[in-house]
Amino acid sequence: MARMGDDIGAAADCLSRGMLVGIPTETVYGLAANALDERAVAGIFEAKQRPHFDPLIVHIADATEADRYAASFPVAARQLAAAFWPGPLTLILPKKPLIPDLVTSGHPTVGLRVPAHPLTRDLLRSLSFPLAAPSANPFGYVSPTTAQHVNDQLGDAVCYILDGGPCDVGVESTIVGFENDRPVIYRLGGIPVEQIAAVVGEVKEQIRAGSNPVAPGQTDAHYSPRCRLLLDQWPAELMADGKTALIRFSEAWPGFPEKDQLILSENADLTEAAARLFGYLRLLDEQGYLVAYAESVPDYGIGRAINDRLKRASALFH
Ligand code: TXA
Ligand code: MG
């Protein structure tokens, strides 16, 4: 059990002493440490049981700070930062030597993001260093969208959890890198591809199966609950045995107990669906369901990120 609350001073004190803190962002909760302190960063990998080949995102208070850590900024990166920061967008840029290799897993680039959550922005402004923070879940499990989720799994590893309420967006940031200064989308996320294209024109997509660029596919199964999850594989006969759940987009499946159906958005609103998704995946485990059948949501806007996460959550079970 960790101390939990909205005390920015307590969080800052822990971080300044090289300890880990759970932080709220608009996407998911992060497991934060001083990005410039290699020992503190090592603690993140250990707490998450995260392989060292998987680089961390560095969170900064303001776009103007990006030049301290990025060696260069393609024009398209500046345009995207101006359009979407603070917000659910991570830019992969050439790093300055100040950023430890441990943070970037030896890559010459660093992932930078200005999160939009007011508590975390105040925290960042109060610190003299940026925060390295992956999602605050054990490696491979579903990302946390409440402070309680963080406490449930990593409570013993953190010095403090800054409780900023449930996350508004609910899926992780969209990750954009650059090849010959042209933007490439590496991870679908909170900023829809259509919105990115509206700023920089048509963009290439190179969605990475796993986190490890040199061993693609190795970490395919990400965001997975323990409950067996099947996507768009509707069985001929559904067992109403109390151990089987359905994850539906907007309408319950007729003839199946409503208590065992999780509706992502009764209003068929993709934004609401994204905000609820990870909480529902955790609920499957909390309620002891053994199997869940999920349906894809409409595949546009943030719906693409939802479908991507559903695919990964079900990847172990094909
Ligand atoms: O919304 C988010 O992005 C959340 C919140 C906490 O900010 N963070 C998050 O971090 O999702 P994480 O560690 O779960 O995912 C970060 C991913 C890595 O797995 C990696 O694929 C990519 O970001 N990444 C980070 N730095 C990179 C780099 N230098 N080059 C390529 N990919 C990088
Ligand atoms: Mg993660």
Coordinates of C-alpha atoms and ligand atoms in Angstrom, one line a residue:
M1 CA 0.0 0.0 0.0
A2 CA 1.3 3.4 -1.0
R3 CA 0.5 6.8 0.3
M4 CA -2.1 8.3 -2.1
G5 CA -3.5 11.8 -2.5
D6 CA -3.2 15.1 -4.4
D7 CA -0.1 16.4 -2.5
I8 CA 2.2 17.6 -5.2
G9 CA 4.9 18.5 -2.6
A10 CA 4.9 14.9 -1.3
A11 CA 5.3 13.6 -4.9
A12 CA 8.1 16.0 -5.7
D13 CA 9.9 15.1 -2.5
C14 CA 9.8 11.4 -3.3
L15 CA 11.0 12.0 -6.9
S16 CA 13.8 14.3 -5.7
R17 CA 15.1 11.5 -3.5
G18 CA 15.2 9.1 -6.5
M19 CA 12.0 7.2 -5.6
L20 CA 9.1 6.2 -7.9
V21 CA 5.7 8.0 -8.0
G22 CA 2.5 7.1 -9.7
I23 CA 1.3 10.0 -11.7
P24 CA -2.0 10.8 -13.4
T25 CA -2.0 11.7 -17.1
E26 CA -4.9 12.2 -19.5
T27 CA -4.1 8.9 -21.1
V28 CA -3.2 6.4 -18.4
Y29 CA -1.3 6.5 -15.1
G30 CA 2.5 6.6 -15.3
L31 CA 5.2 5.1 -13.1
A32 CA 7.5 8.1 -12.8
A33 CA 11.1 8.7 -11.9
N34 CA 13.7 11.5 -12.4
A35 CA 14.6 10.9 -16.1
L36 CA 18.2 12.3 -15.5
D37 CA 18.9 9.9 -12.6
E38 CA 20.0 6.5 -14.0
R39 CA 19.5 4.8 -10.6
A40 CA 16.0 6.0 -10.3
V41 CA 15.2 5.0 -13.8
A42 CA 16.6 1.5 -13.2
G43 CA 14.0 1.3 -10.4
I44 CA 11.2 1.7 -13.0
F45 CA 12.4 -1.3 -15.0
E46 CA 12.7 -3.4 -11.9
A47 CA 9.3 -2.5 -10.5
K48 CA 7.5 -3.2 -13.8
Q49 CA 9.7 -6.3 -14.7
R50 CA 10.1 -4.5 -17.9
P51 CA 12.8 -5.7 -20.4
H52 CA 15.6 -3.1 -20.8
F53 CA 15.1 -3.0 -24.6
D54 CA 11.8 -1.2 -24.2
P55 CA 12.5 2.6 -24.0
L56 CA 10.7 5.0 -21.7
I57 CA 8.8 8.2 -22.6
V58 CA 10.2 11.5 -21.0
H59 CA 7.5 13.8 -19.8
I60 CA 8.1 17.6 -19.7
A61 CA 6.1 20.5 -18.4
D62 CA 6.0 22.6 -21.6
A63 CA 6.9 22.4 -25.3
T64 CA 9.5 25.0 -24.8
E65 CA 11.5 22.5 -22.7
A66 CA 11.7 20.0 -25.5
D67 CA 14.9 21.7 -26.9
R68 CA 16.7 20.9 -23.7
Y69 CA 16.4 17.2 -24.4
A70 CA 16.0 16.9 -28.2
A71 CA 19.0 17.6 -30.5
S72 CA 16.9 18.6 -33.5
F73 CA 13.2 19.1 -34.4
P74 CA 11.9 18.4 -37.9
V75 CA 9.4 21.1 -39.0
A76 CA 6.6 18.5 -38.9
A77 CA 7.5 17.8 -35.3
R78 CA 7.1 21.4 -34.4
Q79 CA 3.8 21.6 -36.1
L80 CA 2.5 18.5 -34.2
A81 CA 3.8 19.8 -30.9
A82 CA 2.1 23.1 -31.5
A83 CA -1.2 21.4 -32.4
F84 CA -1.4 18.7 -29.8
W85 CA 0.8 19.5 -26.7
P86 CA -0.2 19.3 -24.0
G87 CA -1.9 16.1 -25.0
P88 CA -1.7 12.4 -25.9
L89 CA 1.1 12.7 -28.4
T90 CA 4.7 11.4 -28.0
L91 CA 7.3 12.6 -30.5
I92 CA 10.4 10.5 -31.1
L93 CA 13.3 12.9 -31.7
P94 CA 17.2 12.7 -31.7
K95 CA 18.3 12.9 -28.1
K96 CA 20.8 15.1 -26.4
P97 CA 23.5 13.4 -24.3
L98 CA 21.8 14.6 -21.1
I99 CA 19.2 11.9 -21.5
P100 CA 20.7 8.6 -20.1
D101 CA 21.0 5.6 -22.5
L102 CA 19.0 3.6 -20.0
V103 CA 15.9 5.7 -20.7
T104 CA 16.1 5.2 -24.4
S105 CA 17.3 1.6 -24.3
G106 CA 20.4 2.7 -26.2
H107 CA 18.5 4.3 -29.1
P108 CA 19.9 7.7 -30.3
T109 CA 16.3 9.1 -30.0
V110 CA 14.1 10.1 -27.1
G111 CA 10.3 10.0 -26.8
L112 CA 9.0 13.3 -25.5
R113 CA 5.5 14.2 -24.3
V114 CA 3.8 17.1 -22.6
P115 CA 0.9 15.4 -20.7
A116 CA -2.3 17.4 -20.3
H117 CA -3.3 16.5 -16.7
P118 CA -3.2 19.6 -14.5
L119 CA -1.8 17.9 -11.4
T120 CA 1.1 16.4 -13.3
R121 CA 1.8 19.6 -15.1
D122 CA 2.0 21.4 -11.8
L123 CA 4.3 18.7 -10.5
L124 CA 6.5 18.9 -13.6
R125 CA 6.7 22.7 -13.2
S126 CA 7.8 22.3 -9.6
L127 CA 10.7 20.0 -10.5
S128 CA 14.1 20.8 -11.9
F129 CA 14.2 17.5 -14.0
P130 CA 11.8 15.8 -16.5
L131 CA 10.0 12.5 -15.6
A132 CA 10.6 9.2 -17.3
A133 CA 7.3 7.3 -17.0
P134 CA 6.0 4.2 -18.7
S135 CA 2.4 3.1 -18.0
A136 CA 2.2 2.1 -14.3
N137 CA 1.3 -1.6 -14.8
P138 CA 3.4 -4.8 -14.6
F139 CA 4.9 -5.5 -18.0
G140 CA 2.4 -7.0 -20.4
Y141 CA -0.7 -6.3 -18.2
V142 CA -3.5 -3.7 -18.9
S143 CA -2.5 -0.1 -18.3
P144 CA -4.0 1.7 -15.2
T145 CA -6.6 4.4 -15.6
T146 CA -7.2 5.1 -11.9
A147 CA -4.9 5.6 -8.8
Q148 CA -6.4 2.5 -7.3
H149 CA -5.3 0.4 -10.3
V150 CA -1.7 1.6 -9.6
N151 CA -2.0 0.8 -6.0
D152 CA -3.4 -2.7 -6.6
Q153 CA -0.3 -3.8 -8.5
L154 CA 2.6 -1.5 -7.8
G155 CA 1.6 0.0 -4.4
D156 CA 4.7 -1.6 -2.8
A157 CA 7.0 -0.2 -5.4
V158 CA 6.1 3.5 -5.2
C159 CA 6.8 6.2 -2.7
Y160 CA 3.5 8.0 -3.4
I161 CA 0.6 7.9 -5.9
L162 CA -0.7 11.3 -7.1
D163 CA -4.4 10.7 -7.4
G164 CA -5.8 12.8 -10.3
G165 CA -9.1 10.8 -10.7
P166 CA -9.9 8.5 -13.6
C167 CA -8.1 9.2 -16.9
D168 CA -10.1 11.1 -19.5
V169 CA -8.7 9.6 -22.6
G170 CA -8.1 6.0 -21.4
V171 CA -5.7 4.8 -24.1
E172 CA -2.0 5.7 -24.3
S173 CA -0.5 8.5 -26.4
T174 CA -0.1 8.3 -30.1
I175 CA 3.6 7.8 -30.9
V176 CA 5.1 9.6 -34.0
G177 CA 8.7 9.2 -35.2
F178 CA 10.4 10.7 -38.2
E179 CA 12.2 9.2 -41.2
N180 CA 14.0 11.8 -43.3
D181 CA 12.0 14.4 -41.4
R182 CA 8.7 12.8 -42.5
P183 CA 6.3 11.7 -39.8
V184 CA 5.7 8.0 -39.2
I185 CA 3.1 6.7 -36.7
Y186 CA 4.5 3.9 -34.5
R187 CA 1.6 3.5 -32.1
L188 CA -2.1 4.3 -32.4
G189 CA -3.3 6.3 -29.4
G190 CA -5.2 9.2 -28.0
I191 CA -4.7 11.5 -31.0
P192 CA -6.4 10.0 -34.0
V193 CA -4.4 9.5 -37.2
E194 CA -7.0 11.7 -39.1
Q195 CA -6.1 14.7 -36.8
I196 CA -2.4 14.2 -37.3
A197 CA -2.9 14.1 -41.1
A198 CA -5.0 17.3 -40.9
V199 CA -1.8 19.0 -39.6
V200 CA 1.0 17.4 -41.5
G201 CA -0.7 15.8 -44.5
E202 CA -0.8 12.1 -45.2
V203 CA 1.3 10.1 -42.8
K204 CA 3.0 6.7 -43.0
E205 CA 2.0 4.1 -40.5
Q206 CA 4.3 1.5 -39.1
I207 CA 2.5 0.2 -36.2
R208 CA 4.8 -1.9 -34.1
A209 CA 3.5 -5.3 -33.0
G210 CA 5.6 -5.2 -29.8
S211 CA 7.7 -2.6 -28.1
N212 CA 11.0 -4.1 -29.3
P213 CA 11.9 -2.9 -32.7
V214 CA 14.6 -5.5 -33.2
A215 CA 12.5 -8.5 -32.3
P216 CA 9.1 -7.6 -33.7
G217 CA 6.2 -9.8 -32.5
Q218 CA 8.0 -10.8 -29.3
T219 CA 5.8 -8.7 -27.2
D220 CA 2.7 -8.9 -29.3
A221 CA 0.6 -9.9 -26.3
H222 CA 0.3 -6.6 -24.4
Y223 CA -2.4 -5.0 -22.4
S224 CA -3.6 -8.5 -21.6
P225 CA -6.0 -9.5 -18.8
R226 CA -5.7 -13.0 -17.3
C227 CA -9.2 -13.8 -18.5
R228 CA -9.3 -15.5 -21.9
L229 CA -10.3 -12.8 -24.4
L230 CA -11.6 -13.5 -27.9
L231 CA -12.1 -10.8 -30.4
D232 CA -14.8 -11.0 -33.1
Q233 CA -15.1 -14.7 -32.7
W234 CA -18.7 -15.1 -31.7
P235 CA -19.4 -18.7 -30.6
A236 CA -22.4 -20.6 -32.1
E237 CA -23.8 -20.9 -28.6
L238 CA -23.0 -18.5 -25.7
M239 CA -22.7 -20.0 -22.3
A240 CA -24.6 -18.0 -19.7
D241 CA -22.6 -19.6 -16.8
G242 CA -21.6 -16.5 -14.9
K243 CA -18.0 -17.1 -15.9
T244 CA -18.5 -15.8 -19.4
A245 CA -18.6 -12.0 -20.2
L246 CA -19.2 -10.0 -23.3
I247 CA -17.6 -6.7 -24.1
R248 CA -19.9 -4.9 -26.5
F249 CA -19.6 -1.5 -28.2
S250 CA -23.0 0.1 -27.7
E251 CA -25.8 -2.5 -27.4
A252 CA -26.3 -5.5 -25.3
W253 CA -26.5 -8.9 -27.0
P254 CA -30.1 -10.1 -26.7
G255 CA -30.7 -13.3 -24.8
F256 CA -27.5 -13.0 -22.6
P257 CA -27.6 -11.9 -19.0
E258 CA -27.1 -8.1 -18.9
K259 CA -25.0 -8.4 -15.7
D260 CA -22.3 -10.2 -17.6
Q261 CA -22.2 -7.6 -20.4
L262 CA -19.9 -4.6 -20.4
I263 CA -21.1 -1.9 -22.8
L264 CA -18.3 0.5 -23.8
S265 CA -20.7 3.3 -24.7
E266 CA -24.4 3.2 -24.7
N267 CA -24.3 6.3 -26.8
A268 CA -22.0 4.7 -29.4
D269 CA -19.4 7.4 -28.5
L270 CA -15.8 6.3 -29.2
T271 CA -14.3 8.8 -26.8
E272 CA -16.4 7.3 -24.0
A273 CA -15.5 3.8 -25.1
A274 CA -11.8 4.5 -25.0
A275 CA -12.1 6.0 -21.5
R276 CA -13.8 2.8 -20.2
L277 CA -11.8 0.1 -22.1
F278 CA -8.9 -0.6 -19.7
G279 CA -11.2 -0.5 -16.6
Y280 CA -13.4 -3.1 -18.2
L281 CA -10.4 -5.4 -19.1
R282 CA -9.4 -5.2 -15.4
L283 CA -12.9 -5.9 -14.3
L284 CA -12.9 -9.2 -16.2
D285 CA -10.1 -10.4 -13.8
E286 CA -11.5 -8.7 -10.7
Q287 CA -14.9 -10.4 -11.2
G288 CA -13.3 -13.8 -12.0
Y289 CA -14.5 -14.2 -15.5
L290 CA -12.8 -17.1 -17.3
V291 CA -13.6 -16.1 -20.9
A292 CA -14.8 -12.9 -22.6
Y293 CA -16.0 -12.3 -26.1
A294 CA -15.4 -8.8 -27.4
E295 CA -16.5 -7.1 -30.6
S296 CA -14.4 -4.5 -32.5
V297 CA -15.6 -0.9 -32.5
P298 CA -16.0 1.3 -35.6
D299 CA -12.5 1.5 -37.0
Y300 CA -11.9 5.3 -37.3
G301 CA -10.8 8.1 -35.0
I302 CA -9.9 6.9 -31.6
G303 CA -11.7 3.6 -32.5
R304 CA -8.6 2.5 -34.2
A305 CA -6.6 2.7 -31.0
I306 CA -9.4 0.8 -29.1
N307 CA -9.3 -2.0 -31.7
D308 CA -5.5 -2.1 -31.6
R309 CA -5.6 -2.6 -27.8
L310 CA -8.4 -5.2 -28.1
K311 CA -6.3 -7.1 -30.7
R312 CA -3.3 -7.1 -28.4
A313 CA -5.3 -8.0 -25.3
S314 CA -6.6 -11.1 -27.2
A315 CA -3.3 -12.0 -29.0
L316 CA -2.4 -14.6 -26.4
F317 CA -5.6 -16.4 -26.9
H318 CA -5.8 -17.0 -30.7
Ligands
TXA1 O1 0.2 7.8 -22.8 C1 1.4 7.3 -22.7 O2 2.2 7.4 -23.6 C2 1.7 6.7 -21.3 C3 1.7 7.9 -20.3 C4 2.2 7.4 -18.9 O3 2.5 8.9 -20.7 N1 3.0 6.1 -21.4 C5 3.2 4.9 -22.0 O4 4.5 4.4 -21.8 O5 2.4 4.4 -22.6 P1 4.9 2.9 -22.2 O6 6.2 2.8 -21.6 O7 3.9 2.0 -21.7 O8 5.0 2.9 -23.7 C6 6.0 3.7 -24.3 C7 6.5 3.2 -25.6 C8 7.6 2.1 -25.6 O9 7.1 0.8 -25.4 C9 8.2 2.3 -27.0 O10 7.5 1.5 -27.9 C10 7.9 3.8 -27.3 O11 7.1 4.3 -26.3 N2 9.2 4.6 -27.2 C11 9.7 5.3 -26.2 N3 10.8 5.9 -26.5 C12 11.1 5.5 -27.7 C13 12.2 5.7 -28.6 N4 13.3 6.5 -28.3 N5 12.2 5.1 -29.8 C14 11.1 4.3 -30.2 N6 10.1 4.1 -29.4 C15 10.1 4.6 -28.2
MG2 MG 2.7 0.4 -21.4

